Amino acid sequence: MKRILLILSVIIFLTACRKPDQIVGTVVTNVTAPADMDGLNGFYLINEGMMGTYHASLDYFDFSTGNFHRNVYATNNKHIVTDKIGFGDVGNDVAQYGSKLYAVLNCSGFVEAMNVENAEHIAQIAIPNCRYLAFSGGYAYVSSFAGPISPFQSKDRLGYVAKIDTASFTVVDTCTVGLQPEQMLISANNKIYVANSGGYRGKFGQYDNTVSVIDINSFTQMYQINVGINPECILADGYGRIYVSSRGDNDYTSVASCIYVIDTQTDLVVDTIDIQCSDMDLVGDSLYVVGFYQDSFEKTSKVSYMIYNVRTQTIASDKFITDGTEAMISRPYGVRINPVSHQIYVTDAKDCKSPGMLFCYSPDGILQWYVRQTGEIPSRIAFVRF
C-alpha cells in the first residue's frame, strides 16, 4: 500500500469513529462490447479501501460480456460476510494460481483463497501484516512485515516470506528477510527476489535498501543486494534482468524515485534508470511505468506515464497515454497490461476515500472505455482463465 505513513497517521481516528457499514451487493455495469481474448475470461480488481475502514472489496470484469461487476465477493459469500467487516481491511494483492484465486488482506492479517470462477470463499490463511503473493511448485509465497501495523515498529523487527501449501492451505515454512518486505519475483534459476522496503521506518530515516535472494529449494536467504531506499515493485524481462523500483523517501523530495536493474546471473546491479515509479508492469520488451508523487503538504503533484524498452535499454516513450485523457485521472495508482490484447489499464484512487475509477487504453494510448466507480483505492489486477 502506498503512502503508508500518511494513512497510518489517521488510523486511530478512523477505527475509533467507524460504525458498521452495510455491505452493498454486486452492481453490474456494461462498459464496452464483448471481446475474444484467446481464452482469457476476465480480470479481478482488488480495491484496498482506506486503512481501518474495512472497505476492501473485489470487482470483476468479464471479457465475454463487457460487463464490470462491482463488489462480487460480498454477493457470492453472504454466508460469511457481515455488515461489520466485508472483504477485510486493506486489500493488498490478488492473483490466480491453478483453479484458485488468492487475495492478501494486509491489516486483517490473512490470505483469502477463493474459487477463481466466482470468488467463492474456500479458506483463509492467517499471516500477520501480509503484503504480496508469488507462486511456484504447488506453493504460495507471501511477504509479511511480521510485526504490528505501526510506524513505531522496531527497526530490528525483520520481515519474512511465508511458504503456503496450496493443497492444505497451511503455512509450512518461513524465511526471514529484510525490513518490511514488499513484492517478490521467482526466477527461472530457482531464486526468490524480495524487495525490502523498511517503509514503516521511513519516518525515522531508516528505510531498508535491499533485495533479499532466497534459494527456493532450501528456502533460506543466501544474501542481499543493495539498491535504492524503499524498494517495492519487482519484475523480470526476457533477457535475464530484473527491475526493482526504489520509491525514494515518503515526501518524495529528499531522495527521488528510480529503477534499479539487476543481472540475475551475477545478482549485481548493472544499471539505474532515472524514471519515477509508483507502479509498473512489463509485457514483451515494454516496461510501462506510472509515477505519481506529491510534496509533503500535498499541495502539488507530479505525474508521469512512461515506456522503457528493456531490449534496447532506452526510454521508448515519455507518454503512453496519447489522447490527452490523462487529465481525467486524479491519482494514478496502478498500471496493468492485458497479456493478450496489450490494452493498458490504469487505476485511479482519486481522493483515497471515494470510489475510484478504472481506465482502459488501446496499445497506442487511446481511451477505449472507463468505469466511473470501482471500490475505494483500486489497486492490483489479476487476469484469469478458467
Short mmCIF file of C-alpha atoms in Angstrom, two decimals, residues 58-323:
data_model
loop_
_atom_site.label_atom_id
_atom_site.label_comp_id
_atom_site.label_asym_id
_atom_site.label_seq_id
_atom_site.Cartn_x
_atom_site.Cartn_y
_atom_site.Cartn_z
CA LEU A 58 -13.21 -7.28 -5.11
CA ASP A 59 -14.52 -6.35 -8.57
CA TYR A 60 -14.64 -8.46 -11.73
CA PHE A 61 -14.55 -7.53 -15.43
CA ASP A 62 -15.94 -10.12 -17.90
CA PHE A 63 -14.42 -10.01 -21.40
CA SER A 64 -17.23 -12.14 -22.86
CA THR A 65 -19.91 -9.57 -21.97
CA GLY A 66 -18.03 -6.30 -21.49
CA ASN A 67 -19.65 -6.05 -18.04
CA PHE A 68 -17.94 -4.71 -14.92
CA HIS A 69 -19.17 -6.39 -11.72
CA ARG A 70 -18.55 -4.32 -8.63
CA ASN A 71 -18.14 -5.96 -5.21
CA VAL A 72 -18.50 -9.61 -6.23
CA TYR A 73 -17.02 -11.13 -3.07
CA ALA A 74 -19.75 -9.76 -0.80
CA THR A 75 -22.53 -11.03 -3.07
CA ASN A 76 -21.08 -14.51 -3.57
CA ASN A 77 -20.18 -15.06 0.09
CA LYS A 78 -23.19 -13.85 2.01
CA HIS A 79 -22.86 -16.77 4.41
CA ILE A 80 -19.59 -15.36 5.80
CA VAL A 81 -19.77 -11.63 5.03
CA THR A 82 -21.20 -9.46 7.80
CA ASP A 83 -22.10 -5.79 7.89
CA LYS A 84 -19.02 -5.19 10.04
CA ILE A 85 -16.07 -6.48 8.06
CA GLY A 86 -16.98 -7.06 4.41
CA PHE A 87 -13.99 -8.46 2.50
CA GLY A 88 -11.46 -7.25 5.07
CA ASP A 89 -9.12 -4.39 5.91
CA VAL A 90 -6.77 -3.26 3.11
CA GLY A 91 -6.76 -5.48 0.01
CA ASN A 92 -3.10 -5.51 -0.92
CA ASP A 93 -2.72 -8.09 -3.70
CA VAL A 94 -4.68 -10.56 -5.85
CA ALA A 95 -3.50 -13.38 -8.14
CA GLN A 96 -4.62 -16.65 -9.75
CA TYR A 97 -2.83 -19.95 -9.20
CA GLY A 98 -4.38 -23.05 -10.71
CA SER A 99 -8.13 -23.08 -10.07
CA LYS A 100 -7.85 -20.75 -7.09
CA LEU A 101 -7.86 -17.01 -6.67
CA TYR A 102 -5.80 -15.61 -3.80
CA ALA A 103 -6.15 -12.21 -2.16
CA VAL A 104 -3.99 -10.59 0.53
CA LEU A 105 -5.84 -8.66 3.24
CA ASN A 106 -2.98 -6.75 4.83
CA CYS A 107 -4.39 -5.28 8.04
CA SER A 108 -6.85 -8.13 8.57
CA GLY A 109 -3.83 -10.44 8.58
CA PHE A 110 -4.90 -13.23 6.26
CA VAL A 111 -4.73 -14.58 2.73
CA GLU A 112 -8.13 -15.44 1.26
CA ALA A 113 -8.34 -18.45 -1.08
CA MET A 114 -11.33 -18.49 -3.45
CA ASN A 115 -12.77 -20.33 -6.42
CA VAL A 116 -11.41 -18.42 -9.43
CA GLU A 117 -14.69 -18.69 -11.37
CA ASN A 118 -16.91 -16.90 -8.86
CA ALA A 119 -14.73 -15.68 -5.95
CA GLU A 120 -16.48 -18.02 -3.54
CA HIS A 121 -14.62 -18.49 -0.25
CA ILE A 122 -12.56 -21.66 0.21
CA ALA A 123 -10.10 -20.92 3.03
CA GLN A 124 -8.27 -18.24 4.97
CA ILE A 125 -4.61 -18.49 5.94
CA ALA A 126 -3.51 -16.31 8.85
CA ILE A 127 -0.33 -14.33 8.14
CA PRO A 128 0.27 -11.14 10.14
CA ASN A 129 0.75 -7.91 8.20
CA CYS A 130 0.84 -9.80 4.89
CA ARG A 131 1.68 -7.95 1.68
CA TYR A 132 2.23 -9.69 -1.70
CA LEU A 133 1.99 -13.06 -3.46
CA ALA A 134 4.16 -15.28 -5.66
CA PHE A 135 3.69 -18.93 -6.71
CA SER A 136 5.81 -21.91 -7.69
CA GLY A 137 5.72 -25.72 -7.46
CA GLY A 138 2.42 -26.02 -5.63
CA TYR A 139 3.28 -23.35 -3.07
CA ALA A 140 2.17 -19.77 -2.49
CA TYR A 141 4.79 -17.38 -1.13
CA VAL A 142 3.57 -14.38 0.88
CA SER A 143 5.68 -11.48 2.11
CA SER A 144 4.97 -10.34 5.66
CA PHE A 145 6.01 -7.31 7.69
CA ALA A 146 5.80 -9.72 10.67
CA GLY A 147 5.39 -7.06 13.34
CA PRO A 148 2.47 -4.83 14.28
CA ILE A 149 0.90 -2.34 11.88
CA SER A 150 2.65 0.70 13.29
CA PRO A 151 5.29 3.24 12.21
CA PHE A 152 6.89 2.62 15.61
CA GLN A 153 7.69 -0.99 14.77
CA SER A 154 11.19 -1.84 15.96
CA LYS A 155 13.98 -1.28 13.48
CA ASP A 156 15.18 -4.76 14.43
CA ARG A 157 11.86 -6.42 13.53
CA LEU A 158 12.73 -8.23 10.31
CA GLY A 159 10.05 -9.39 7.93
CA TYR A 160 9.69 -12.83 6.41
CA VAL A 161 8.32 -14.77 3.48
CA ALA A 162 5.76 -17.47 4.33
CA LYS A 163 5.53 -20.67 2.29
CA ILE A 164 1.96 -22.00 1.96
CA ASP A 165 0.99 -25.46 0.74
CA THR A 166 -1.82 -24.70 -1.73
CA ALA A 167 -3.34 -28.16 -1.25
CA SER A 168 -3.77 -27.91 2.54
CA PHE A 169 -3.75 -24.08 2.85
CA THR A 170 -1.24 -24.28 5.68
CA VAL A 171 1.99 -22.38 6.30
CA VAL A 172 4.76 -24.99 6.08
CA ASP A 173 7.83 -22.76 6.43
CA THR A 174 9.06 -19.17 6.77
CA CYS A 175 12.25 -17.40 5.68
CA THR A 176 13.47 -14.23 7.40
CA VAL A 177 14.40 -11.40 5.04
CA GLY A 178 14.79 -7.62 5.47
CA LEU A 179 12.64 -4.86 6.89
CA GLN A 180 9.03 -4.73 5.69
CA PRO A 181 9.29 -6.89 2.53
CA GLU A 182 7.04 -5.98 -0.39
CA GLN A 183 6.83 -7.54 -3.85
CA MET A 184 8.59 -10.77 -4.82
CA LEU A 185 9.79 -12.41 -8.01
CA ILE A 186 10.55 -16.10 -8.60
CA SER A 187 13.23 -16.51 -11.27
CA ALA A 188 13.87 -19.38 -13.66
CA ASN A 189 17.03 -20.33 -11.71
CA ASN A 190 15.04 -21.16 -8.56
CA LYS A 191 15.63 -17.96 -6.64
CA ILE A 192 13.10 -15.70 -4.94
CA TYR A 193 13.91 -12.00 -5.05
CA VAL A 194 12.25 -9.94 -2.32
CA ALA A 195 12.13 -6.13 -2.18
CA ASN A 196 12.74 -4.99 1.43
CA SER A 197 11.24 -1.51 1.85
CA GLY A 198 11.63 -0.64 5.52
CA GLY A 199 8.57 1.50 4.82
CA TYR A 200 7.50 1.86 8.44
CA ARG A 201 10.94 3.16 9.40
CA GLY A 202 10.95 5.91 6.79
CA LYS A 203 9.52 8.30 9.36
CA PHE A 204 12.83 7.95 11.19
CA GLY A 205 15.08 7.93 8.11
CA GLN A 206 15.72 4.20 8.46
CA TYR A 207 14.44 2.71 5.20
CA ASP A 208 15.73 -0.62 4.03
CA ASN A 209 17.52 -0.61 0.68
CA THR A 210 17.99 -4.27 -0.11
CA VAL A 211 16.66 -7.13 -2.22
CA SER A 212 16.83 -10.49 -0.44
CA VAL A 213 17.77 -13.51 -2.57
CA ILE A 214 16.27 -16.79 -1.34
CA ASP A 215 17.22 -20.25 -2.56
CA ILE A 216 13.79 -21.73 -3.26
CA ASN A 217 14.88 -25.33 -2.62
CA SER A 218 16.40 -24.82 0.83
CA PHE A 219 14.14 -21.82 1.47
CA THR A 220 16.94 -19.85 3.08
CA GLN A 221 18.23 -16.36 2.38
CA MET A 222 21.54 -16.57 0.53
CA TYR A 223 22.42 -12.87 0.53
CA GLN A 224 21.08 -9.38 -0.09
CA ILE A 225 21.62 -6.97 -2.99
CA ASN A 226 21.90 -3.24 -2.21
CA VAL A 227 19.60 -0.98 -4.24
CA GLY A 228 17.94 2.38 -3.54
CA ILE A 229 15.88 3.12 -0.45
CA ASN A 230 12.28 1.97 -0.08
CA PRO A 231 12.15 -0.65 -2.88
CA GLU A 232 8.72 -2.03 -3.76
CA CYS A 233 7.91 -3.27 -7.30
CA ILE A 234 9.95 -6.05 -8.90
CA LEU A 235 9.64 -7.51 -12.43
CA ALA A 236 11.70 -9.68 -14.81
CA ASP A 237 12.37 -9.25 -18.54
CA GLY A 238 13.26 -11.94 -21.07
CA TYR A 239 16.97 -11.12 -21.05
CA GLY A 240 17.98 -12.28 -17.58
CA ARG A 241 17.42 -8.95 -15.85
CA ILE A 242 15.07 -7.83 -13.10
CA TYR A 243 13.79 -4.32 -12.41
CA VAL A 244 13.32 -3.02 -8.88
CA SER A 245 11.60 0.27 -8.14
CA SER A 246 13.04 2.48 -5.43
CA ARG A 247 10.26 4.77 -4.21
CA GLY A 248 12.58 7.22 -2.52
CA ASP A 249 11.56 8.92 0.70
CA ASN A 250 7.98 9.46 1.80
CA ASP A 251 7.79 13.13 0.86
CA TYR A 252 9.44 12.30 -2.50
CA THR A 253 11.65 15.37 -2.29
CA SER A 254 14.87 14.41 -0.44
CA VAL A 255 15.57 11.18 -2.34
CA ALA A 256 13.98 10.73 -5.75
CA SER A 257 12.43 7.54 -7.07
CA CYS A 258 14.22 5.47 -9.72
CA ILE A 259 14.51 1.87 -11.03
CA TYR A 260 17.46 -0.48 -10.43
CA VAL A 261 18.43 -3.19 -12.92
CA ILE A 262 19.90 -6.47 -11.62
CA ASP A 263 21.61 -9.18 -13.69
CA THR A 264 20.20 -12.49 -12.42
CA GLN A 265 23.33 -14.43 -13.44
CA THR A 266 25.61 -12.39 -11.20
CA ASP A 267 23.00 -10.78 -8.92
CA LEU A 268 24.78 -7.46 -9.35
CA VAL A 269 23.19 -4.09 -10.06
CA VAL A 270 24.12 -3.27 -13.66
CA ASP A 271 22.14 -0.08 -14.28
CA THR A 272 19.95 2.61 -12.75
CA ILE A 273 17.05 4.07 -14.72
CA ASP A 274 16.17 7.65 -13.84
CA ILE A 275 12.38 7.23 -14.02
CA GLN A 276 9.92 7.95 -11.22
CA CYS A 277 7.98 4.81 -10.37
CA SER A 278 4.95 4.27 -8.17
CA ASP A 279 3.84 1.19 -10.15
CA MET A 280 4.96 -0.69 -13.25
CA ASP A 281 4.15 -3.66 -15.49
CA LEU A 282 6.12 -5.41 -18.22
CA VAL A 283 4.87 -7.05 -21.42
CA GLY A 284 7.28 -8.13 -24.14
CA ASP A 285 10.04 -5.55 -24.34
CA SER A 286 7.94 -2.71 -22.92
CA LEU A 287 8.13 -1.69 -19.28
CA TYR A 288 5.15 0.57 -18.51
CA VAL A 289 5.85 2.90 -15.59
CA VAL A 290 3.45 5.20 -13.75
CA GLY A 291 4.88 7.83 -11.46
CA PHE A 292 2.71 9.82 -9.07
CA TYR A 293 4.18 11.89 -6.26
CA GLN A 294 3.06 14.74 -4.06
CA ASP A 295 5.05 17.02 -1.81
CA SER A 296 4.83 16.52 1.95
CA PHE A 297 1.98 19.03 2.19
CA GLU A 298 0.11 17.51 -0.78
CA LYS A 299 -0.29 20.87 -2.47
CA THR A 300 1.38 19.92 -5.74
CA SER A 301 1.82 16.65 -7.58
CA LYS A 302 3.93 15.23 -10.37
CA VAL A 303 2.61 12.56 -12.74
CA SER A 304 4.33 10.59 -15.49
CA TYR A 305 3.34 7.74 -17.84
CA MET A 306 6.44 6.26 -19.49
CA ILE A 307 7.52 3.23 -21.52
CA TYR A 308 11.05 1.85 -21.19
CA ASN A 309 12.35 -0.59 -23.82
CA VAL A 310 14.11 -3.41 -21.94
CA ARG A 311 15.79 -4.77 -25.08
CA THR A 312 17.47 -1.52 -26.12
CA GLN A 313 17.62 -0.21 -22.53
CA THR A 314 16.23 3.15 -23.63
CA ILE A 315 13.11 5.23 -22.99
CA ALA A 316 10.65 4.36 -25.76
CA SER A 317 8.01 6.94 -24.88
CA ASP A 318 7.58 9.62 -22.25
CA LYS A 319 3.78 9.43 -22.53
CA PHE A 320 1.90 6.15 -23.04
CA ILE A 321 -1.46 7.98 -22.83
CA THR A 322 -1.53 9.85 -26.11
CA ASP A 323 -5.01 11.37 -26.43
#
